[in-house]
CSV table of C-alpha atoms and ligand atoms in Angstrom, one decimal:
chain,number,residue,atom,x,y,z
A,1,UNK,CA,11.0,-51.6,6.3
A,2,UNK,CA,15.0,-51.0,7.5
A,3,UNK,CA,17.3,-49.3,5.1
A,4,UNK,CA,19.5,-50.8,3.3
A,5,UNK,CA,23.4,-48.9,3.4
A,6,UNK,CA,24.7,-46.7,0.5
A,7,UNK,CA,25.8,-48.3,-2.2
A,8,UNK,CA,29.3,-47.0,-2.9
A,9,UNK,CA,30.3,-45.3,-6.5
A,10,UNK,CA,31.5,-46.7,-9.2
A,11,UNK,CA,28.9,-49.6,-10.2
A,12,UNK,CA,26.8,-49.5,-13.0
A,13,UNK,CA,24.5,-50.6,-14.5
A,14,UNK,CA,24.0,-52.4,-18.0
A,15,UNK,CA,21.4,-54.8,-19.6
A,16,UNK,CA,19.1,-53.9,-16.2
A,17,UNK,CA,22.5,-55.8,-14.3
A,18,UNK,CA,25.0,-54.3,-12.0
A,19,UNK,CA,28.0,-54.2,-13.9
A,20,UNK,CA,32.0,-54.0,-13.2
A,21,UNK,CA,34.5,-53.0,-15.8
A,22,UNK,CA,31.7,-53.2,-18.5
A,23,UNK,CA,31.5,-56.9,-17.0
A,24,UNK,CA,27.6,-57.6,-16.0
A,25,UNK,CA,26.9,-59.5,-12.6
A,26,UNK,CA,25.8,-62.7,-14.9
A,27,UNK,CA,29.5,-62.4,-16.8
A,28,UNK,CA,31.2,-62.2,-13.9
A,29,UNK,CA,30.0,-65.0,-12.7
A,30,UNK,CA,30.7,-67.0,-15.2
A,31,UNK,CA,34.1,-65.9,-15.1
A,32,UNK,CA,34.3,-66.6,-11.6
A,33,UNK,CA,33.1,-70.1,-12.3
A,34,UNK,CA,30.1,-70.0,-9.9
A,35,UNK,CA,28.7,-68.4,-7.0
A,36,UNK,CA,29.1,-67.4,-4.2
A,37,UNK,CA,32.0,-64.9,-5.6
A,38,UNK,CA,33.8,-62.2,-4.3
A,39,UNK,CA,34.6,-59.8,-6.9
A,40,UNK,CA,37.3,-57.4,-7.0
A,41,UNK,CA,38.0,-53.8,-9.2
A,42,UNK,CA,41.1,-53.0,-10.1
A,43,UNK,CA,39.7,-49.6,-11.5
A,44,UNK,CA,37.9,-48.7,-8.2
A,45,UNK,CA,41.2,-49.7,-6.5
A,46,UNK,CA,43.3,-47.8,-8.4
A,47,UNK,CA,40.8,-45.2,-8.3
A,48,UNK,CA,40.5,-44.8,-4.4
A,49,UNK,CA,44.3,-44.8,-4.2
A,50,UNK,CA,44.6,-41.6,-6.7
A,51,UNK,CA,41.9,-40.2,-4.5
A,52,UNK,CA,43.5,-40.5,-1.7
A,53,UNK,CA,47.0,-39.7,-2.9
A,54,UNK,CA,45.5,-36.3,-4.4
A,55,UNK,CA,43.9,-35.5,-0.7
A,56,UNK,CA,46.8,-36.3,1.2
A,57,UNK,CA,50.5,-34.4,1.5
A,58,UNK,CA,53.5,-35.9,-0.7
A,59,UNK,CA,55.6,-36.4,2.4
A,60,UNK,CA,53.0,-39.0,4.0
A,61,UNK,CA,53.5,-43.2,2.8
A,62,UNK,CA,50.3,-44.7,2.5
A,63,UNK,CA,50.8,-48.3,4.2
A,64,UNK,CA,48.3,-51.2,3.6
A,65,UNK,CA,47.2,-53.7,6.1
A,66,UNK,CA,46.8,-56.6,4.3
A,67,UNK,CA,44.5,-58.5,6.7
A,68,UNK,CA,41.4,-56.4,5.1
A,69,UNK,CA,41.7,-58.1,2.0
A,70,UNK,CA,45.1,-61.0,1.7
A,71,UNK,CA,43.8,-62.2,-1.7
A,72,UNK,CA,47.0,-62.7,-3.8
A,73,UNK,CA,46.0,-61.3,-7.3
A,74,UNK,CA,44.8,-58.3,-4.6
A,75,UNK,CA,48.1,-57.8,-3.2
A,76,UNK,CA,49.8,-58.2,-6.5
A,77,UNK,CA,47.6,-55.3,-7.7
A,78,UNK,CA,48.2,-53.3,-4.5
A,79,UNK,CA,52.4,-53.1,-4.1
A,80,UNK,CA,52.1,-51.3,-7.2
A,81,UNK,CA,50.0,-48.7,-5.6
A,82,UNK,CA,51.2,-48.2,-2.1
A,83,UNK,CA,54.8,-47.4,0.0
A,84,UNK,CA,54.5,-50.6,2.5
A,85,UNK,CA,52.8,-53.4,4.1
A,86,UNK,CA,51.5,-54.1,7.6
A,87,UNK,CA,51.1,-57.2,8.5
A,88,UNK,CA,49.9,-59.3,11.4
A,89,UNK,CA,50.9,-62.7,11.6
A,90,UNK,CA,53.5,-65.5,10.1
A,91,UNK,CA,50.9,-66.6,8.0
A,92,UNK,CA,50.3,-62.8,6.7
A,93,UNK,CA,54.2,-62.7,5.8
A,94,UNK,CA,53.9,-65.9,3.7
A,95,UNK,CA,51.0,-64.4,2.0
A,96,UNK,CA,52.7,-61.3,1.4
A,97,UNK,CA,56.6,-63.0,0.2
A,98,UNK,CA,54.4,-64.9,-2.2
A,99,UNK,CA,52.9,-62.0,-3.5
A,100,UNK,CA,56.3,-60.8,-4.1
A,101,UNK,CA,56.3,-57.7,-1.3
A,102,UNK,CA,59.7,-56.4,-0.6
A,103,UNK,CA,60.4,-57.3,3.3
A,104,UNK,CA,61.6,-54.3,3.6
A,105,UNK,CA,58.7,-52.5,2.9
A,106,UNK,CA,56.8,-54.4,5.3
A,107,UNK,CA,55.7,-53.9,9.2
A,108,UNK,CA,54.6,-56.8,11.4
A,109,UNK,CA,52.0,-55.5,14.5
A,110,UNK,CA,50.0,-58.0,16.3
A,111,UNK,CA,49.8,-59.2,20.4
A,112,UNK,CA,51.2,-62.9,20.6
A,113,UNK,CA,53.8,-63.0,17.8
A,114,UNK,CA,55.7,-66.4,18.0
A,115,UNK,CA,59.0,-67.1,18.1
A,116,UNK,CA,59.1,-68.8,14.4
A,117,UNK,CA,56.8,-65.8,13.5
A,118,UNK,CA,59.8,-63.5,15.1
A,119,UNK,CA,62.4,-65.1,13.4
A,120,UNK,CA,61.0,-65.3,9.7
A,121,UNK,CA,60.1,-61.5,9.9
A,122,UNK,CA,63.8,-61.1,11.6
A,123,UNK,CA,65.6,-63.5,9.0
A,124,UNK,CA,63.7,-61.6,5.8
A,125,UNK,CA,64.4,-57.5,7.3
A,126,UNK,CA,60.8,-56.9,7.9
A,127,UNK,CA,60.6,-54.2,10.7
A,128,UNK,CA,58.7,-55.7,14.1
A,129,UNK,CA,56.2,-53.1,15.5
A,130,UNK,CA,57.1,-54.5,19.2
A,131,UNK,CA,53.9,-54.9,20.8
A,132,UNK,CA,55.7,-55.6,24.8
A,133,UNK,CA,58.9,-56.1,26.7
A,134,UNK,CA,58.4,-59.4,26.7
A,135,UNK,CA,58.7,-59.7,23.0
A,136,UNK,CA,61.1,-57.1,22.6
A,137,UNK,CA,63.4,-59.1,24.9
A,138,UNK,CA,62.6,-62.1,22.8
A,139,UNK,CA,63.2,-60.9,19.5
A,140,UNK,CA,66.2,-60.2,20.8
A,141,UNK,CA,67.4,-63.3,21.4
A,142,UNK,CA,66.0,-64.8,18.5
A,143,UNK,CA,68.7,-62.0,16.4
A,144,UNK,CA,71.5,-63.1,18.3
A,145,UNK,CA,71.1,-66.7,18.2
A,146,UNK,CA,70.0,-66.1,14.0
A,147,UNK,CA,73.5,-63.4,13.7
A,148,UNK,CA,70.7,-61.0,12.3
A,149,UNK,CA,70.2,-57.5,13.8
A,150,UNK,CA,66.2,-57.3,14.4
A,151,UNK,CA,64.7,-53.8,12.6
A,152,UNK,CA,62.1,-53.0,15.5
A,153,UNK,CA,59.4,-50.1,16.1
A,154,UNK,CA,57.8,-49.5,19.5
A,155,UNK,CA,53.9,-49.8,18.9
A,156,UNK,CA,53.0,-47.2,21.4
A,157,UNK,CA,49.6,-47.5,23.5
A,158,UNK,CA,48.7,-43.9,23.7
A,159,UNK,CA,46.6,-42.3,26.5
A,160,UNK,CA,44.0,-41.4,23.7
A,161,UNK,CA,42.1,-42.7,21.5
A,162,UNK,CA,40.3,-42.4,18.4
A,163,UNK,CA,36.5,-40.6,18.6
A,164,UNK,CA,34.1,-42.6,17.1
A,165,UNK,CA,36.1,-45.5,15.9
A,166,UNK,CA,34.3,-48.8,15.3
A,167,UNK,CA,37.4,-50.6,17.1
A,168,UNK,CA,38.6,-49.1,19.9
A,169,UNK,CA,42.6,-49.7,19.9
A,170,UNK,CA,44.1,-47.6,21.8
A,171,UNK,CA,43.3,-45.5,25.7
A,172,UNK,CA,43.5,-47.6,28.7
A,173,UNK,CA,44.4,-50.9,29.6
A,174,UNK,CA,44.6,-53.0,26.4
A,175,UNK,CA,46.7,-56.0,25.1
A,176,UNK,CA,47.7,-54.1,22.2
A,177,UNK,CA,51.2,-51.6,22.4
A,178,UNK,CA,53.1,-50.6,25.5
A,179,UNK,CA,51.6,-48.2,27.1
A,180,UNK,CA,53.3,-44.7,26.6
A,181,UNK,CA,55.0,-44.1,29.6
A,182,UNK,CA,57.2,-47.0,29.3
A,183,UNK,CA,58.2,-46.9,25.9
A,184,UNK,CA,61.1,-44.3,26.5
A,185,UNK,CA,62.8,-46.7,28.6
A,186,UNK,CA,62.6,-49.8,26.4
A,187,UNK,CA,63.6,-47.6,23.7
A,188,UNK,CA,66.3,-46.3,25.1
A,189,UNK,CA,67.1,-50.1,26.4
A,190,UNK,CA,66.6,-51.2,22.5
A,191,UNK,CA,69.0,-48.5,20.9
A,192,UNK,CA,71.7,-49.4,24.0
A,193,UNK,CA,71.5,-53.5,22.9
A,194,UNK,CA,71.7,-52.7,19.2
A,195,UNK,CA,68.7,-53.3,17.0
A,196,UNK,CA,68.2,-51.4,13.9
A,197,UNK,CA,65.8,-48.4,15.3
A,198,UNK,CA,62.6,-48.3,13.1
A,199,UNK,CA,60.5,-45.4,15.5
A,200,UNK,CA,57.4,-45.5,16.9
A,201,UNK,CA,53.7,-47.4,15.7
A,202,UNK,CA,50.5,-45.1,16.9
A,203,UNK,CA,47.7,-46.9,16.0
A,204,UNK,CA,44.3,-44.5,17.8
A,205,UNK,CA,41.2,-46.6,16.1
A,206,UNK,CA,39.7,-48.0,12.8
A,207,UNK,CA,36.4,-47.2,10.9
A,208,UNK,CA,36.0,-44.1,11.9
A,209,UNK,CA,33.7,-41.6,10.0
A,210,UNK,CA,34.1,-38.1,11.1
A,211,UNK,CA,37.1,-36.4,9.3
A,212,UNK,CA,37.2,-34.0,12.7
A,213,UNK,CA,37.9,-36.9,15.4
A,214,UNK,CA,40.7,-38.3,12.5
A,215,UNK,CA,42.1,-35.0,11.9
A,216,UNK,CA,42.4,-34.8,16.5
A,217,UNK,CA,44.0,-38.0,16.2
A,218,UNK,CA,46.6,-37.7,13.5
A,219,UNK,CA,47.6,-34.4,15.4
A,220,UNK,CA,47.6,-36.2,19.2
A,221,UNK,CA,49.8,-38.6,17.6
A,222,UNK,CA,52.4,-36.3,16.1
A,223,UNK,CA,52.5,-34.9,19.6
A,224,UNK,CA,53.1,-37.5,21.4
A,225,UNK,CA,55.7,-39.3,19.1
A,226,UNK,CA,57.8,-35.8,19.1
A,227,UNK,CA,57.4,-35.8,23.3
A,228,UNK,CA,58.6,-39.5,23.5
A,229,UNK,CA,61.1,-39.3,20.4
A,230,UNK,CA,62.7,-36.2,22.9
A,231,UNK,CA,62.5,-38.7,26.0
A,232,UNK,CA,64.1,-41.5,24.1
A,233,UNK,CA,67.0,-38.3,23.1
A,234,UNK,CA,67.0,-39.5,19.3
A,235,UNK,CA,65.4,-38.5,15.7
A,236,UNK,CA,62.7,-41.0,14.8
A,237,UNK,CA,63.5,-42.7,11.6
A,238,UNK,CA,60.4,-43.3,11.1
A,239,UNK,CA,56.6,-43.0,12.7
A,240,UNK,CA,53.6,-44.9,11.3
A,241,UNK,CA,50.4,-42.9,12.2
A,242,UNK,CA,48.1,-45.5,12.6
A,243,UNK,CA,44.6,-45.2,9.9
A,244,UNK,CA,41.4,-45.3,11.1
A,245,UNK,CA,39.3,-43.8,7.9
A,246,UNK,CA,35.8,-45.5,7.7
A,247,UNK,CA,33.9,-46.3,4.7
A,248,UNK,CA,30.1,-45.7,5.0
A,249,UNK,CA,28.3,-48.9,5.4
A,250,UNK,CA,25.0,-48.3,6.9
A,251,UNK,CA,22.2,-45.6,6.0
A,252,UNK,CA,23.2,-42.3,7.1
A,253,UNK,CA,26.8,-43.0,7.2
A,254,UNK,CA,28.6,-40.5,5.2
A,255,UNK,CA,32.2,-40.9,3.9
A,256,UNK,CA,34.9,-39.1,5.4
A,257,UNK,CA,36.2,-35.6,4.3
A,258,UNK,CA,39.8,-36.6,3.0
A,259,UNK,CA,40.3,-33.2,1.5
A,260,UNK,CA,39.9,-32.1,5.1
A,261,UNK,CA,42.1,-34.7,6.9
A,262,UNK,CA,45.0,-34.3,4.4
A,263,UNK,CA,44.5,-30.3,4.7
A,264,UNK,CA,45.0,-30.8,8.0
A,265,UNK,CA,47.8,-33.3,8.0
A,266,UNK,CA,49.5,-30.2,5.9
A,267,UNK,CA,49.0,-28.0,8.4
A,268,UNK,CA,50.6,-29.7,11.3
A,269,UNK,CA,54.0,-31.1,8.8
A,270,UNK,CA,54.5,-27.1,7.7
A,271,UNK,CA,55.1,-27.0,11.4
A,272,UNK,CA,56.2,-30.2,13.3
A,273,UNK,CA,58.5,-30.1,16.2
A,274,UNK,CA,62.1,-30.4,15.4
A,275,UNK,CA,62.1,-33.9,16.8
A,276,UNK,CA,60.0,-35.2,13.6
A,277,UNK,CA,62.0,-33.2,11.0
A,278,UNK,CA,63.3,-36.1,9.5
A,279,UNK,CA,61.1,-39.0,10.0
A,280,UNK,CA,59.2,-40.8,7.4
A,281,UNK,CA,55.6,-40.6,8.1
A,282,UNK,CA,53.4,-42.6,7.0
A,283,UNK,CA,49.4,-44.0,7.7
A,284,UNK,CA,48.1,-47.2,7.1
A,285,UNK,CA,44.9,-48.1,5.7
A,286,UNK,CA,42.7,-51.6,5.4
A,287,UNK,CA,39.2,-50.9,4.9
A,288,UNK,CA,39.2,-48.0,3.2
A,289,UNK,CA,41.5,-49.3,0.4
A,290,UNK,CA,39.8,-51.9,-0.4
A,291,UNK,CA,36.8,-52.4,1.2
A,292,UNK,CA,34.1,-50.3,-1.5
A,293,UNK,CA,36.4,-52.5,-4.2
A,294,UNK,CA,34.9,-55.5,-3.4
A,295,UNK,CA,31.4,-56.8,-4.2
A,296,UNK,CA,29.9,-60.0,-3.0
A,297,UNK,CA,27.8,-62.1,-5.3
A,298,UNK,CA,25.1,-65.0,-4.5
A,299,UNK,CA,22.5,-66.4,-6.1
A,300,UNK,CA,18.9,-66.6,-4.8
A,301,UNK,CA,18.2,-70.3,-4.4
A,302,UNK,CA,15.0,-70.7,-2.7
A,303,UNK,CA,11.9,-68.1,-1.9
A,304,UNK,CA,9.5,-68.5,0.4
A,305,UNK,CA,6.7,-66.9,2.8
A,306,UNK,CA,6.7,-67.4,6.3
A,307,UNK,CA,3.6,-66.1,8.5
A,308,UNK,CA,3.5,-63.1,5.7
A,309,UNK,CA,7.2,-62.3,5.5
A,310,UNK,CA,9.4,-62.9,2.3
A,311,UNK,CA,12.3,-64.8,2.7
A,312,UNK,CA,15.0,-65.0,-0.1
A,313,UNK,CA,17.2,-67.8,0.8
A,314,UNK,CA,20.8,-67.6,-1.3
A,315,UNK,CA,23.6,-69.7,-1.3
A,316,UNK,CA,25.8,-67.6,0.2
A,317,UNK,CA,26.2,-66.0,3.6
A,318,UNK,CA,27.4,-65.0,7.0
A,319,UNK,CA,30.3,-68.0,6.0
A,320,UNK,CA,31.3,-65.3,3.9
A,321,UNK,CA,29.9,-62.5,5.2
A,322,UNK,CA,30.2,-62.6,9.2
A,323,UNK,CA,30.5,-58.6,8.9
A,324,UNK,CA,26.7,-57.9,6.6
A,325,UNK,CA,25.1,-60.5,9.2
A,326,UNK,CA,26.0,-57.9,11.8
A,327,UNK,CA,28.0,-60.4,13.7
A,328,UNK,CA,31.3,-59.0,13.7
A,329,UNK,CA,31.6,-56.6,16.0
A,330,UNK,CA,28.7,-54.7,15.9
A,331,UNK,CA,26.1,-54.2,18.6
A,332,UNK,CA,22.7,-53.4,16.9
A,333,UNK,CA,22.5,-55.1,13.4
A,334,UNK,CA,21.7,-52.9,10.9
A,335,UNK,CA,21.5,-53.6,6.8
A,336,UNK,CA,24.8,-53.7,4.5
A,337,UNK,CA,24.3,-52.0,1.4
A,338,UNK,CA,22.7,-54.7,-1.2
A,339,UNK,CA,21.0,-54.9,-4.1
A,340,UNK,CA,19.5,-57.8,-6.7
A,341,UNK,CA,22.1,-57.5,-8.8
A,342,UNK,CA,20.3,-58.7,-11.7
A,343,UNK,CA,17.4,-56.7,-11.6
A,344,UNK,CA,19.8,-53.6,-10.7
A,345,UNK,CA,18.0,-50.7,-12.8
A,346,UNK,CA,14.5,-52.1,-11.2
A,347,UNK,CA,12.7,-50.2,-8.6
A,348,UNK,CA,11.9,-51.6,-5.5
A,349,UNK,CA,8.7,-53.5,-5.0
A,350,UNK,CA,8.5,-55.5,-2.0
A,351,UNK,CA,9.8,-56.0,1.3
A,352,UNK,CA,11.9,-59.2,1.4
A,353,UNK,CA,14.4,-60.6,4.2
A,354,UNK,CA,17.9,-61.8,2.4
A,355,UNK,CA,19.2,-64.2,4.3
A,356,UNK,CA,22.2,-67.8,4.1
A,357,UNK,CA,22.0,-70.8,3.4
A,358,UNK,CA,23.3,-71.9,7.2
A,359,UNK,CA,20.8,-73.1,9.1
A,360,UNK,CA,21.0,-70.6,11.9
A,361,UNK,CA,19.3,-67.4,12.6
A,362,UNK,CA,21.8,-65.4,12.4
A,363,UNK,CA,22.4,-66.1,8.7
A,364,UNK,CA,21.1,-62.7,7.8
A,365,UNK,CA,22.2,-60.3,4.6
A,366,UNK,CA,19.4,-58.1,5.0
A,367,UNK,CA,16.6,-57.4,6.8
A,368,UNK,CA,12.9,-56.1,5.9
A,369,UNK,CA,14.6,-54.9,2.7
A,370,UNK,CA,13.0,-52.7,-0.1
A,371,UNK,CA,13.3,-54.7,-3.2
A,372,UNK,CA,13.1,-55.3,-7.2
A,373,UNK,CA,10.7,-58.3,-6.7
A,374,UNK,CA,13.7,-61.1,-7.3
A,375,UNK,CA,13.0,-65.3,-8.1
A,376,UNK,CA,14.9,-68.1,-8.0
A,377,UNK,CA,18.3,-67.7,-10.2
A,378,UNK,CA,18.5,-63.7,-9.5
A,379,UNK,CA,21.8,-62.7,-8.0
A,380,UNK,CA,22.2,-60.6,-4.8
A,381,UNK,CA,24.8,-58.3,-4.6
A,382,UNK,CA,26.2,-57.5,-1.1
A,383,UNK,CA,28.3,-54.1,-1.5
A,384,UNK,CA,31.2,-53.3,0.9
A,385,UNK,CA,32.9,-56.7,0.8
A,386,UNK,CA,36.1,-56.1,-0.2
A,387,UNK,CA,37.9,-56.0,3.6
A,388,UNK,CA,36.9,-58.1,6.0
A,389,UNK,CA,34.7,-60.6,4.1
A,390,UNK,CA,36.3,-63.7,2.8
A,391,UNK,CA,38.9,-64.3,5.6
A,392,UNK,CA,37.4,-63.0,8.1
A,393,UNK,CA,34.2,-65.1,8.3
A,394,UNK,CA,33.7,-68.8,9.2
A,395,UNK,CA,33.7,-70.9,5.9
A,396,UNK,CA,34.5,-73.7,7.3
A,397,UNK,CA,30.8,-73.4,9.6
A,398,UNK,CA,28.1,-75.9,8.7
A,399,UNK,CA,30.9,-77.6,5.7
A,400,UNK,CA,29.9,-74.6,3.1
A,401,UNK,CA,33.9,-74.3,2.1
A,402,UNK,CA,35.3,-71.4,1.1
A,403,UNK,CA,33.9,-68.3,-1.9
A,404,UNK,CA,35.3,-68.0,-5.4
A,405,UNK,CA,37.3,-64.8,-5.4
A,406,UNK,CA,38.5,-62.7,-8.3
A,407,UNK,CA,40.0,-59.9,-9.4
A,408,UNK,CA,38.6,-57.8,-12.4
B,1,PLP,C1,43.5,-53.9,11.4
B,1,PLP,C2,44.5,-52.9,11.4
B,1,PLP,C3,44.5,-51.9,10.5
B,1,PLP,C4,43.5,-51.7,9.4
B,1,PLP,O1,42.3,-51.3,9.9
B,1,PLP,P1,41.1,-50.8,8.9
B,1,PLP,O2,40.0,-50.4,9.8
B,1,PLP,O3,40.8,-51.9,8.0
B,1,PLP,O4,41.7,-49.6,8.1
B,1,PLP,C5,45.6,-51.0,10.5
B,1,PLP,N1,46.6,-51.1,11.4
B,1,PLP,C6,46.5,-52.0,12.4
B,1,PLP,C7,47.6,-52.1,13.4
B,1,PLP,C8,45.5,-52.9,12.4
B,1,PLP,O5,45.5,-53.9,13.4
């Protein structure tokens, strides 16, 4: 037997079903249209965001980086919620112009921008978190050739990094950010050839659990941007904080004390250095946005023993789901949370391995599960699949297309 994760709040249960909204798995999917289906809260969104605005101090934007979950009806839902946008590619800015973001609102990170991707983001006003000198110096001439004045941030690649983070983004050699000994020069070099100065981008780490390490962070960060907003000798309009709160998604991982991190955040604003004053501060948040808001439904088309093991094949998988199969990014596989989602009030009764429809072994969903004993026709529910799920897994792999999405 391996645990399953926890199964984050806000799902019920009714008719013996998980339900959303009042809406049972089995209604869902039929408003969906079929399975496999990604489905979407708007309450548990709207619910994490009050949460979090409650925890954390007035003076601090809450960003959202929209390659956790680009779904339109998602990002519709979600400018009415936050203060800005970060994106990370041309393709993201398309997404988010069609969705009706305000450019202006919006941030553009990311190693390897293009010049077309340079010179949408410069033509529209979004602000370009520089990531080098070489695309500083580019950007550059893209403006001047355009006649538009390029908004940029320095994305700074600080010395430290954030403690226990899933991905590791920042301390030591890496392609993301200058590294923070040279960023008072190309500042300075930025200012002197006339772009609109947007501040500094810290980004420490993502997915990280322990509101202590977040709460180090957040405070290395302010220090460093005041140090390097005195080097550059000018106020910093503006300095985005970077994220990095976790959501639990395997047994024993517990949520993160937001109370604590916005206490803290409190703390160090009653009593920033003069440099930072002014500036507009904000953090920016994937995951934990939207990641608990999402549920991913499939249905159990086959079951079968194999040498005393139960398999429950669905019609889903890691196409879908690269992240539950343990295949993105993690180095020991461990269980999502999950759940027959039509047998949802039932107590477990067997041990059964969920796994894909792709015929490879590392189609897993779950593995040596405890389970309602589920047939043919039942619906899994794979919990934690609102960020990072539908676009970022193969669905074109083994010609299994892409999952229904929608937003309830
Ligand atoms: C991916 C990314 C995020 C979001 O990370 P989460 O772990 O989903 O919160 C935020 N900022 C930058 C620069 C990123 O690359």
């Amino acid at each position: 037997m391996k645990p399953l994760g926890p199964i984050p709040q806000g799902y019920e249960t009714k008719d013996g079903q998980l339900a959303i909204g009042g809406k049972t798995a089995r209604d869902l999917v039929a408003e969906g249209g079929d399975t496999p289906l990604f489905v979407y809260s708007r309450e548990l969104l709207d619910r994490r965001m009050a949460d979090l605005r409650a925890a954390m101090p007035d003076r601090v934007g809450i960003n959202y980086a929209i390659k956790a979950n680009p779904f339109a009806p998602v990002l519709e839902h979600m400018a009415g919620l936050v203060d800005g946008f970060d994106i990370a590619s041309g393709g993201e800015l398309t997404m988010a112009q069609a969705a009706g973001l305000d450019p202006e609102k919006i941030s553009f990170a990311g190693p390897g921008k293009r010049d077309a991707e340079l010179e949408a983001a410069i033509r529209v006003g979004v602000t370009l978190n520089v990531e080098s000198e070489g695309e500083a110096r580019r950007a550059f001439a893209i403006g001047e050739r355009i006649g538009a004045t390029p908004r940029m941030a320095l994305r700074v690649n600080p010395d430290f990094e954030l403690r226990g983070s899933g991905m590791k983004m920042g301390g030591g050699a890496k392609p993301f950010g200058i590294d923070q000994d040279r960023v008072p020069a190309l500042a300075k070099e930025l200012i002197g050839a006339g772009a609109e100065w947007r501040g500094l981008h810290i980004f420490t780490g993502s997915q990280a659990l322990s509101a202590d390490a977040i709460i180090e962070a957040q405070a290395n960060v302010l220090e460093l941007a005041a140090q390097l907003a005195d080097e550059i000798g000018e106020a910093l309009p503006k300095l985005n904080m970077g994220g990095g709160i976790g959501i639990p998604y395997f047994s024993g991982d517990e949520p993160v004390d937001i109370t604590a991190v916005g206490r803290a955040l409190d703390d160090h604003i009653a009593d920033l250095p003069a440099a930072l004053n002014d500036t507009d501060l904000c953090i920016e948040l994937g995951r934990y946005l939207v990641g608990e808001a999402g549920v991913y439904l499939t249905e159990i088309v086959d079951r079968k023993e194999s040498h005393g093991s139960t398999y429950l094949v669905t019609d889903g998988g890691l196409h879908h789901q690269l992240a539950a199969s343990g295949n993105f990014g993690t180095v020991v596989r461990r269980n999502y949370p999950l759940a027959i989602a039509t047998k949802f009030g039932a107590e477990p009764a067997e041990e059964a391995n969920v796994v894909g429809c792709l015929c490879t072994p590392l189609d897993r969903l779950a593995d040596k599960a405890h389970l309602p004993v589920a047939e043919v026709g039942d619906l899994v529910a794979v919990f934690c699949a609102g960020a990072y799920g539908a676009t970022a897994s193969p669905s074109a792999f083994l010609g299994q297309g892409a999952a229904r999405e929608i937003l309830v």
